[in-house]
Amino acid sequence: MPAIAQKRKIPTKSTSSGNRPSRVVKPKPRKAKSSSTKAWGGRFTEGTHRLVEQFTASLPFDQRLYAHDIQGSIAHCKTLLKAKVLTNSECTRIIRGLERIRLDIRRGQHAFREEDEDIHMSIERRLTKLIGSLGGKLHTGRSRNDQVALDLRLYLRDSLITVKQGVISLQKAFLAQGRKHLNIIIPGYTHLQRAQPVLLAHHWLAYVEMLERDKGRIQDAYTRVNVMPLGSGALAGTNYPLDRSYTAKLLKFPTITTNSLDAVSDRDFVVEVLNTLAILMMHLSRLSEELVLWSSQEFQFLDLPDAFCTGSSMMPQKKNPDVAELIRGKTGRVYGSLVSVLTMLKGLPLSYNRDLQEDKEPLFDGLDTVTASLTLCAELISRLKVRQKVMAQASSSGMLLATELADYLVKKGIPFREAHSIVGKLVRDCLDENKDLSTVTVADLKSYSSQFRADVRNVLTPDGAINRKKQVGGTARKQVESRLRQVENQLLKSG
Ligand code: ARG
């Protein structure tokens, strides 16, 4: 996946460069014609019903594939030249026509007409209008079935790079936060109960790890997207001597598909991408949940930037964490997209079936949702204000050090279970007397175990507790610093 390291601007709406959604012009109601005007209309005796045109059209949502469709068509055209199906001048005229159409669409000057059905037909119709019947030669040896498979793969290669860049930006935002507050200690939680002290940077780095795995999954999905299907025809292959490896080389695909039936009906790569997006979105949702919690009056750990919150129309005092809430909420959409494509695929016989057209909207929606959510998360994280005092106060409770006390006794030779029970009783008594563990005197401690000595004082500090966790993956400052450095170096390498 060499190209994926490139830097890309992350668009918030469309995931591909220069794709501007255009309106599809609906034709005025007309009477059914005596014969079809479609490119495939030869065997038909009447025109397509208006409702059927509406129902079957994918143009309103597949027009975003236009740039990749044209990219694929140009490569196909060159392959037809190599196969001597087209002459040099025919090839040049077709490519010029396609480039002109690309420009027109980019400028919003292409008329998208619903009766064209999909982006492939829309471009072909325009091409034939521009260069005459020669336009009709472009589709030689190709079907929309292998064409759409190619377009999706080309589109996804670009989109995955965009998503990966979004993940990297978010990782960088976490690293910057981690560096900024390397000394801040917070209570670490299990069951949402205060458990043991950890460094705030360690907490942020946990998200960096999740995102690192997400990047791995993007990379994996990319490998299976990056296979060239053209030359599979409608389902059986083609009658023309098309050099498929040449097409692949032109489009920078390292491999080609090896079964035409599979190539036109496989959407595993769509499922894999959506699965990757669903897991990534689950991570963003968990982060969002923490941002909501931590910025609440109950926690007060964080101040979210005003520009990323909204107010209440009724309660003047409110500042709501809507962005985080919406990312959490939109996670359902991405899960839904994954399930809808899986369900659409589960009953399909080989090979291409029109059901497959239903892959696009969930896929595009998933990509748009994740891309926008990543951009917003990175902005939110880099603008977070951390309430150091509240965090220090929350992590100062001696109760967070109960495990340290037990481990102290273990060091003195008491079996862990016994030590756990001794400290458990101590904690119970403290709770009954409304005392914090940090205020208990050494003399008092001795009444629970004769093994408690004056050196126990050194154990009872959050700093000490943190720095004893010095194994790889622990929250000791040295470990956290080393992981920060490792990830920073990795990110520098990947761009
Ligand atoms: N719009 C169709 C899709 O997205 C393109 C392929 C149509 N093929 C066909 N034989 N009707 O799947």
Coordinates of C-alpha atoms and ligand atoms in Angstrom, one line a residue:
M1 CA 0.0 0.0 0.0
P2 CA 2.7 2.5 -1.0
A3 CA 0.5 5.5 -1.8
I4 CA -1.2 5.5 1.5
A5 CA 1.6 7.4 3.2
Q6 CA 0.9 10.5 1.2
K7 CA -0.4 13.6 2.9
R8 CA -3.9 14.5 2.0
K9 CA -6.3 17.2 3.0
I10 CA -9.3 15.7 4.7
P11 CA -12.5 16.9 3.3
T12 CA -15.4 16.8 5.8
K13 CA -18.1 15.9 3.3
S14 CA -16.9 14.2 0.2
T15 CA -14.1 11.6 0.5
S16 CA -12.7 12.1 -3.0
S17 CA -10.9 15.0 -4.5
G18 CA -13.0 17.3 -6.5
N19 CA -16.3 15.4 -6.2
R20 CA -19.0 17.9 -6.1
P21 CA -22.5 16.4 -5.8
S22 CA -24.7 17.8 -8.5
R23 CA -28.4 17.8 -8.7
V24 CA -29.9 15.1 -10.9
V25 CA -32.4 16.6 -13.3
K26 CA -35.6 14.6 -13.3
P27 CA -37.2 14.5 -16.8
K28 CA -40.7 15.8 -17.3
P29 CA -43.4 13.1 -17.3
R30 CA -43.6 11.6 -20.8
K31 CA -45.6 8.9 -22.5
A32 CA -43.9 5.5 -22.8
K33 CA -42.2 5.4 -26.2
S34 CA -42.8 2.6 -28.6
S35 CA -39.2 1.5 -28.3
S36 CA -36.5 2.1 -25.7
T37 CA -34.0 4.9 -26.1
K38 CA -31.5 3.3 -23.7
A39 CA -28.0 2.2 -24.7
W40 CA -29.3 -1.3 -23.9
G41 CA -32.7 -0.8 -25.5
G42 CA -32.2 -2.9 -28.7
R43 CA -34.3 -5.8 -27.6
F44 CA -37.0 -3.7 -25.9
T45 CA -40.3 -2.8 -27.6
E46 CA -41.4 -0.1 -25.1
G47 CA -39.7 2.6 -23.1
T48 CA -38.9 2.2 -19.4
H49 CA -41.6 3.3 -17.1
R50 CA -41.0 6.6 -15.3
L51 CA -41.3 4.9 -11.9
V52 CA -38.8 2.2 -12.9
E53 CA -36.3 4.8 -14.0
Q54 CA -36.7 6.5 -10.7
F55 CA -36.5 3.3 -8.7
T56 CA -33.5 1.9 -10.5
A57 CA -31.3 5.0 -11.0
S58 CA -28.1 5.1 -9.0
L59 CA -27.0 8.4 -10.6
P60 CA -28.1 10.5 -7.7
F61 CA -25.5 8.8 -5.5
D62 CA -23.0 7.2 -7.8
Q63 CA -22.1 10.5 -9.6
R64 CA -19.4 10.9 -7.0
L65 CA -17.5 8.1 -8.8
Y66 CA -17.2 10.2 -12.0
A67 CA -13.5 11.0 -11.7
H68 CA -12.6 7.3 -11.0
D69 CA -15.0 6.1 -13.7
I70 CA -13.1 8.3 -16.2
Q71 CA -9.7 7.3 -14.9
G72 CA -10.8 3.6 -15.5
S73 CA -12.2 4.4 -18.9
I74 CA -9.0 6.0 -20.0
A75 CA -7.0 3.0 -19.0
H76 CA -9.5 0.7 -20.7
C77 CA -9.2 2.8 -23.9
K78 CA -5.4 2.4 -23.8
T79 CA -5.9 -1.3 -23.4
L80 CA -8.2 -1.4 -26.4
L81 CA -5.5 0.4 -28.4
K82 CA -2.9 -2.1 -27.3
A83 CA -5.3 -4.9 -28.4
K84 CA -5.7 -3.1 -31.7
V85 CA -9.4 -2.7 -31.2
L86 CA -9.0 1.0 -31.4
T87 CA -6.6 3.0 -33.6
N88 CA -4.2 5.6 -32.2
S89 CA -6.4 8.5 -33.4
E90 CA -9.6 6.9 -32.1
C91 CA -8.0 6.4 -28.7
T92 CA -6.8 10.0 -28.6
R93 CA -10.2 11.3 -29.5
I94 CA -11.9 9.2 -26.9
I95 CA -9.5 10.2 -24.2
R96 CA -9.8 13.9 -25.1
G97 CA -13.6 13.6 -24.9
L98 CA -13.4 11.9 -21.5
E99 CA -11.1 14.6 -20.2
R100 CA -13.5 17.3 -21.4
I101 CA -16.4 15.5 -19.6
R102 CA -14.3 15.3 -16.4
L103 CA -13.7 19.1 -16.5
D104 CA -17.4 19.8 -17.2
I105 CA -18.5 17.7 -14.3
R106 CA -15.9 19.3 -12.0
R107 CA -17.2 22.7 -13.0
G108 CA -20.8 21.7 -12.5
Q109 CA -21.5 21.9 -16.2
H110 CA -22.5 18.3 -16.9
A111 CA -26.3 17.6 -17.2
F112 CA -27.0 14.6 -15.0
R113 CA -30.2 13.1 -16.3
E114 CA -32.0 10.5 -14.3
E115 CA -32.9 8.4 -17.3
D116 CA -29.2 7.8 -17.8
E117 CA -29.5 5.4 -14.9
D118 CA -26.0 5.6 -13.5
I119 CA -22.7 7.5 -13.8
H120 CA -21.3 5.1 -16.4
M121 CA -24.2 5.6 -18.8
S122 CA -24.3 9.3 -18.1
I123 CA -20.6 9.7 -19.2
E124 CA -21.0 7.4 -22.2
R125 CA -24.0 9.3 -23.4
R126 CA -22.2 12.6 -23.2
L127 CA -19.1 11.1 -24.8
T128 CA -21.1 9.9 -27.8
K129 CA -22.7 13.4 -28.1
L130 CA -19.2 15.0 -28.0
I131 CA -17.3 12.7 -30.4
G132 CA -20.1 10.9 -32.3
S133 CA -20.5 7.1 -32.8
L134 CA -16.9 6.5 -31.9
G135 CA -18.0 7.0 -28.3
G136 CA -19.8 3.8 -28.6
K137 CA -16.5 1.9 -29.1
L138 CA -15.3 2.6 -25.6
H139 CA -17.5 0.0 -24.1
T140 CA -16.0 -2.8 -26.2
G141 CA -14.9 -5.7 -24.1
R142 CA -16.3 -4.2 -21.0
S143 CA -19.5 -4.4 -19.0
R144 CA -20.9 -2.1 -16.3
N145 CA -20.4 -5.0 -14.0
D146 CA -16.7 -5.0 -14.2
Q147 CA -16.6 -1.3 -14.6
V148 CA -18.5 -0.5 -11.4
A149 CA -16.3 -3.0 -9.5
L150 CA -13.3 -1.1 -10.8
D151 CA -14.7 2.3 -10.0
L152 CA -15.4 1.3 -6.4
R153 CA -12.0 -0.1 -5.9
L154 CA -10.4 3.1 -7.4
Y155 CA -12.6 5.3 -5.3
L156 CA -11.9 3.3 -2.1
R157 CA -8.1 3.4 -2.6
D158 CA -8.3 7.2 -2.4
S159 CA -10.9 7.2 0.4
L160 CA -8.9 4.9 2.6
I161 CA -5.9 7.2 2.3
T162 CA -8.1 10.0 3.4
V163 CA -9.4 8.0 6.4
K164 CA -5.9 7.0 7.3
Q165 CA -4.8 10.6 7.3
G166 CA -7.7 11.5 9.5
V167 CA -6.6 8.8 12.0
I168 CA -3.0 10.1 11.9
S169 CA -4.2 13.7 12.6
L170 CA -6.2 12.5 15.6
Q171 CA -3.2 10.5 16.9
K172 CA -1.1 13.6 16.6
A173 CA -3.6 15.6 18.6
F174 CA -3.5 13.0 21.4
L175 CA 0.3 13.0 21.4
A176 CA 0.4 16.8 21.7
Q177 CA -2.0 16.6 24.6
G178 CA 0.1 13.9 26.2
R179 CA 3.3 15.9 25.9
K180 CA 1.6 19.0 27.2
H181 CA 0.5 17.4 30.5
L182 CA 3.1 14.8 31.2
N183 CA 2.9 15.3 34.9
I184 CA -0.9 15.2 35.4
I185 CA -2.2 12.3 37.3
I186 CA -5.8 11.2 37.1
P187 CA -7.8 8.5 38.8
G188 CA -7.8 5.5 36.4
Y189 CA -11.3 3.8 36.3
T190 CA -12.7 0.4 36.2
H191 CA -16.5 0.0 36.3
L192 CA -16.5 3.8 36.3
Q193 CA -15.2 3.6 39.9
R194 CA -12.0 5.3 40.8
A195 CA -9.4 2.5 40.8
Q196 CA -5.7 3.4 40.6
P197 CA -3.8 6.6 39.7
V198 CA -2.6 6.8 36.1
L199 CA -0.9 9.5 34.0
L200 CA -3.3 11.5 31.9
A201 CA -0.9 11.0 29.0
H202 CA -1.2 7.2 29.5
H203 CA -5.0 7.6 29.2
W204 CA -4.6 9.6 25.9
L205 CA -2.1 7.0 24.7
A206 CA -4.7 4.3 25.1
Y207 CA -6.7 6.0 22.3
V208 CA -3.5 6.2 20.2
E209 CA -3.2 2.4 20.5
M210 CA -6.8 1.9 19.4
L211 CA -6.2 4.1 16.4
E212 CA -3.0 2.3 15.6
R213 CA -5.0 -0.9 15.2
D214 CA -7.5 0.9 13.1
K215 CA -4.7 2.0 10.8
G216 CA -3.6 -1.7 10.6
R217 CA -7.2 -2.7 9.6
I218 CA -7.3 0.1 7.0
Q219 CA -4.0 -1.2 5.6
D220 CA -5.4 -4.8 5.5
A221 CA -8.6 -3.7 3.8
Y222 CA -6.6 -1.7 1.3
T223 CA -4.6 -4.8 0.2
R224 CA -7.8 -6.5 -0.9
V225 CA -9.3 -3.4 -2.4
N226 CA -6.2 -3.0 -4.5
V227 CA -7.0 -5.7 -7.1
M228 CA -7.9 -4.9 -10.7
P229 CA -11.2 -6.5 -11.9
L230 CA -11.5 -5.0 -15.5
G231 CA -11.5 -7.6 -18.3
S232 CA -14.0 -9.8 -16.4
G233 CA -16.8 -8.5 -18.7
A234 CA -20.3 -9.1 -17.6
L235 CA -19.4 -12.3 -15.9
A236 CA -17.4 -14.7 -18.2
G237 CA -14.5 -12.6 -19.4
T238 CA -14.2 -10.9 -22.8
N239 CA -13.6 -12.0 -26.4
Y240 CA -10.9 -9.4 -27.0
P241 CA -7.3 -9.9 -26.4
L242 CA -7.2 -7.4 -23.5
D243 CA -3.9 -7.3 -21.6
R244 CA -5.3 -7.1 -18.1
S245 CA -1.9 -6.7 -16.5
Y246 CA -1.3 -3.7 -18.7
T247 CA -4.6 -2.1 -17.5
A248 CA -3.5 -2.9 -13.9
K249 CA -0.2 -1.3 -14.5
L250 CA -1.8 1.8 -15.9
L251 CA -4.0 2.1 -12.8
K252 CA -1.2 1.1 -10.4
F253 CA -2.8 -2.1 -9.2
P254 CA -0.3 -4.7 -8.1
T255 CA -2.6 -7.6 -9.0
I256 CA -5.6 -8.6 -11.1
T257 CA -8.6 -10.7 -10.2
T258 CA -8.4 -14.3 -11.2
N259 CA -12.1 -15.3 -11.6
S260 CA -14.5 -13.3 -13.7
L261 CA -17.6 -14.5 -11.9
D262 CA -16.1 -13.6 -8.5
A263 CA -14.7 -10.3 -9.8
V264 CA -18.1 -8.9 -10.8
S265 CA -20.0 -10.1 -7.7
D266 CA -17.4 -9.8 -5.0
R267 CA -18.1 -7.0 -2.5
D268 CA -16.1 -8.5 0.4
F269 CA -13.8 -5.5 0.1
V270 CA -16.8 -3.2 0.8
V271 CA -17.7 -5.3 3.9
E272 CA -14.1 -5.1 5.1
V273 CA -14.0 -1.4 4.7
L274 CA -17.3 -0.9 6.5
N275 CA -16.1 -3.3 9.2
T276 CA -13.0 -1.3 9.6
L277 CA -15.0 1.9 9.7
A278 CA -17.5 0.5 12.3
I279 CA -14.7 -0.5 14.7
L280 CA -13.0 2.9 14.2
M281 CA -16.3 4.6 14.8
M282 CA -16.8 2.5 18.0
H283 CA -13.5 3.9 19.2
L284 CA -14.5 7.5 18.4
S285 CA -17.8 6.8 20.2
R286 CA -16.0 5.7 23.4
L287 CA -13.9 8.7 23.2
S288 CA -16.9 10.9 22.8
E289 CA -18.6 9.3 25.8
E290 CA -15.6 10.2 27.9
L291 CA -15.6 13.8 26.6
V292 CA -19.2 14.1 27.5
L293 CA -18.6 12.6 31.0
W294 CA -15.4 14.4 31.7
S295 CA -16.8 17.8 30.7
S296 CA -19.9 17.3 32.9
Q297 CA -20.4 19.2 36.1
E298 CA -20.1 15.9 37.9
F299 CA -16.5 15.3 36.6
Q300 CA -15.3 18.8 35.6
F301 CA -12.0 17.3 34.3
L302 CA -12.2 19.1 30.9
D303 CA -13.4 22.3 29.3
L304 CA -14.6 21.8 25.8
P305 CA -14.0 24.7 23.4
D306 CA -17.0 27.0 23.1
A307 CA -16.8 26.8 19.3
F308 CA -17.4 23.0 19.5
C309 CA -20.4 23.2 21.9
T310 CA -23.9 24.6 21.6
G311 CA -26.4 26.2 23.9
S312 CA -29.9 25.5 24.9
S313 CA -32.8 27.5 23.5
M314 CA -34.4 27.6 26.9
M315 CA -31.8 27.2 29.6
P316 CA -29.3 30.1 29.4
Q317 CA -26.6 28.4 31.5
K318 CA -26.2 25.3 29.3
K319 CA -23.2 24.5 27.3
N320 CA -23.8 21.1 25.6
P321 CA -21.2 18.8 24.1
D322 CA -23.2 18.2 21.0
V323 CA -20.3 17.3 18.7
A324 CA -19.2 14.5 21.0
E325 CA -22.8 13.4 21.4
L326 CA -23.4 13.3 17.6
I327 CA -20.2 11.3 16.9
R328 CA -21.5 8.8 19.5
G329 CA -24.9 8.9 17.9
K330 CA -23.6 8.6 14.3
T331 CA -21.8 5.4 15.3
G332 CA -25.2 3.6 14.8
R333 CA -25.3 4.7 11.2
V334 CA -22.0 3.2 10.4
Y335 CA -22.9 -0.1 12.2
G336 CA -26.1 0.0 10.2
S337 CA -24.2 0.5 6.9
L338 CA -22.1 -2.6 7.7
V339 CA -25.2 -4.7 8.5
S340 CA -27.1 -3.5 5.5
V341 CA -24.3 -4.5 3.1
L342 CA -23.8 -7.9 4.8
T343 CA -27.5 -8.5 4.6
M344 CA -27.8 -7.4 1.0
L345 CA -25.0 -9.9 0.1
K346 CA -26.1 -12.9 2.0
G347 CA -28.6 -14.4 -0.4
L348 CA -27.0 -13.5 -3.8
P349 CA -26.4 -16.2 -6.3
L350 CA -23.4 -15.7 -8.7
S351 CA -22.6 -13.5 -10.3
Y352 CA -23.7 -9.9 -10.7
N353 CA -27.1 -9.0 -9.4
R354 CA -28.7 -5.6 -9.3
D355 CA -28.9 -5.8 -5.5
L356 CA -25.2 -5.0 -5.6
Q357 CA -26.1 -1.4 -6.4
E358 CA -27.2 -1.1 -2.9
D359 CA -23.6 -1.3 -1.7
K360 CA -23.0 2.4 -2.5
E361 CA -25.1 4.5 -0.3
P362 CA -24.1 2.7 3.0
L363 CA -20.5 2.7 1.9
F364 CA -20.4 6.4 1.0
D365 CA -22.4 7.3 4.1
G366 CA -20.0 5.3 6.3
L367 CA -17.0 7.0 4.7
D368 CA -18.4 10.5 5.0
T369 CA -19.5 9.9 8.6
V370 CA -16.1 8.6 9.7
T371 CA -14.1 11.2 7.8
A372 CA -16.1 14.1 9.3
S373 CA -16.0 12.5 12.8
L374 CA -12.2 12.1 12.6
T375 CA -11.7 15.7 11.6
L376 CA -13.9 17.0 14.4
C377 CA -12.4 14.7 17.0
A378 CA -8.9 15.9 16.1
E379 CA -10.0 19.5 16.5
L380 CA -11.8 18.8 19.8
I381 CA -8.8 17.0 21.3
S382 CA -6.3 19.6 20.2
R383 CA -8.4 22.4 21.8
L384 CA -9.3 20.6 25.0
K385 CA -8.5 22.5 28.2
V386 CA -7.6 20.2 31.0
R387 CA -8.6 21.2 34.6
Q388 CA -5.4 20.2 36.3
K389 CA -6.6 21.1 39.8
V390 CA -9.8 19.0 39.6
M391 CA -7.8 16.1 38.3
A392 CA -5.1 16.5 41.1
Q393 CA -7.9 16.6 43.7
A394 CA -9.6 13.6 42.3
S395 CA -6.4 11.5 42.2
S396 CA -5.2 12.6 45.7
S397 CA -7.6 10.2 47.5
G398 CA -5.6 7.6 49.5
M399 CA -8.3 5.0 48.5
L400 CA -6.6 4.9 45.1
L401 CA -3.5 3.5 46.8
A402 CA -5.1 0.6 48.6
T403 CA -3.5 -1.8 46.1
E404 CA -0.2 -0.2 46.9
L405 CA -0.6 -1.0 50.6
A406 CA -1.5 -4.6 49.8
D407 CA 1.6 -4.9 47.6
Y408 CA 3.7 -3.4 50.3
L409 CA 2.6 -6.2 52.6
V410 CA 3.4 -8.7 49.9
K411 CA 6.9 -7.4 49.8
K412 CA 7.1 -8.0 53.5
G413 CA 6.3 -11.7 52.9
I414 CA 2.5 -11.8 53.3
P415 CA 0.6 -13.8 50.6
F416 CA -1.3 -11.4 48.4
R417 CA -4.8 -12.8 49.3
E418 CA -4.1 -12.2 53.0
A419 CA -2.7 -8.7 52.3
H420 CA -5.8 -7.9 50.2
S421 CA -8.0 -8.9 53.1
I422 CA -6.0 -6.9 55.7
V423 CA -6.2 -3.7 53.6
G424 CA -9.8 -4.5 52.8
K425 CA -10.6 -4.3 56.5
L426 CA -8.6 -1.1 56.9
V427 CA -10.6 0.5 54.0
R428 CA -13.9 -0.7 55.5
D429 CA -13.0 1.0 58.8
C430 CA -11.9 4.2 57.1
L431 CA -15.2 4.3 55.2
D432 CA -17.1 3.8 58.5
E433 CA -15.1 6.6 60.2
N434 CA -15.3 8.8 57.1
K435 CA -11.5 9.0 56.9
D436 CA -9.2 8.9 53.9
L437 CA -6.6 6.2 53.7
S438 CA -3.8 8.8 53.4
T439 CA -4.6 10.2 56.9
V440 CA -4.1 6.9 58.7
T441 CA -1.0 6.9 60.9
V442 CA 1.7 4.3 60.9
A443 CA 0.7 3.3 64.5
D444 CA -2.9 2.7 63.3
L445 CA -1.6 0.7 60.4
K446 CA 0.4 -1.5 62.7
S447 CA -2.9 -2.6 64.5
Y448 CA -3.9 -4.2 61.1
S449 CA -0.5 -5.9 60.5
S450 CA 2.7 -5.9 62.4
Q451 CA 4.5 -5.8 59.0
F452 CA 3.6 -2.1 58.5
R453 CA 6.7 0.0 59.2
A454 CA 7.6 3.7 58.9
D455 CA 8.7 3.2 55.2
V456 CA 5.0 2.7 54.3
R457 CA 4.7 6.4 54.0
N458 CA 6.8 6.3 50.8
V459 CA 4.3 3.9 49.3
L460 CA 1.3 6.0 49.9
T461 CA 1.8 8.7 47.2
P462 CA 0.2 8.8 43.7
D463 CA 3.6 9.5 42.2
G464 CA 5.2 6.4 43.8
A465 CA 2.2 4.3 42.7
I466 CA 2.6 5.5 39.1
N467 CA 6.4 5.0 38.9
R468 CA 6.3 1.5 40.2
K469 CA 4.3 0.4 37.2
K470 CA 7.4 0.3 35.1
Q471 CA 6.9 -2.8 33.0
V472 CA 6.2 -2.3 29.2
G473 CA 2.6 -1.0 28.9
G474 CA 2.5 0.4 32.5
T475 CA 1.8 3.9 33.5
A476 CA 5.2 4.8 34.9
R477 CA 6.4 8.1 33.6
K478 CA 9.4 6.6 31.9
Q479 CA 7.3 4.0 30.1
V480 CA 4.8 6.6 29.0
E481 CA 7.5 8.9 27.7
S482 CA 9.1 6.0 25.8
R483 CA 5.8 5.1 24.2
L484 CA 5.1 8.7 23.3
R485 CA 8.5 8.8 21.5
Q486 CA 8.0 5.5 19.7
V487 CA 4.6 6.6 18.3
E488 CA 5.9 10.0 17.4
N489 CA 8.7 8.5 15.4
Q490 CA 6.4 6.1 13.7
L491 CA 4.0 8.9 12.8
L492 CA 6.9 11.0 11.5
K493 CA 7.8 8.1 9.2
S494 CA 4.3 7.6 7.9
G495 CA 3.8 11.3 7.2
Ligands
ARG1 N1 -25.4 1.0 -11.3 C1 -25.0 -0.3 -11.3 C2 -24.4 -0.7 -9.9 O1 -24.1 0.1 -9.2 C3 -24.0 -0.5 -12.3 C4 -23.9 -1.9 -12.9 C5 -25.2 -2.2 -13.6 N2 -25.2 -3.4 -14.4 C6 -26.2 -3.9 -15.0 N3 -26.0 -5.0 -15.6 N4 -27.4 -3.4 -14.8 O2 -24.3 -1.9 -9.6

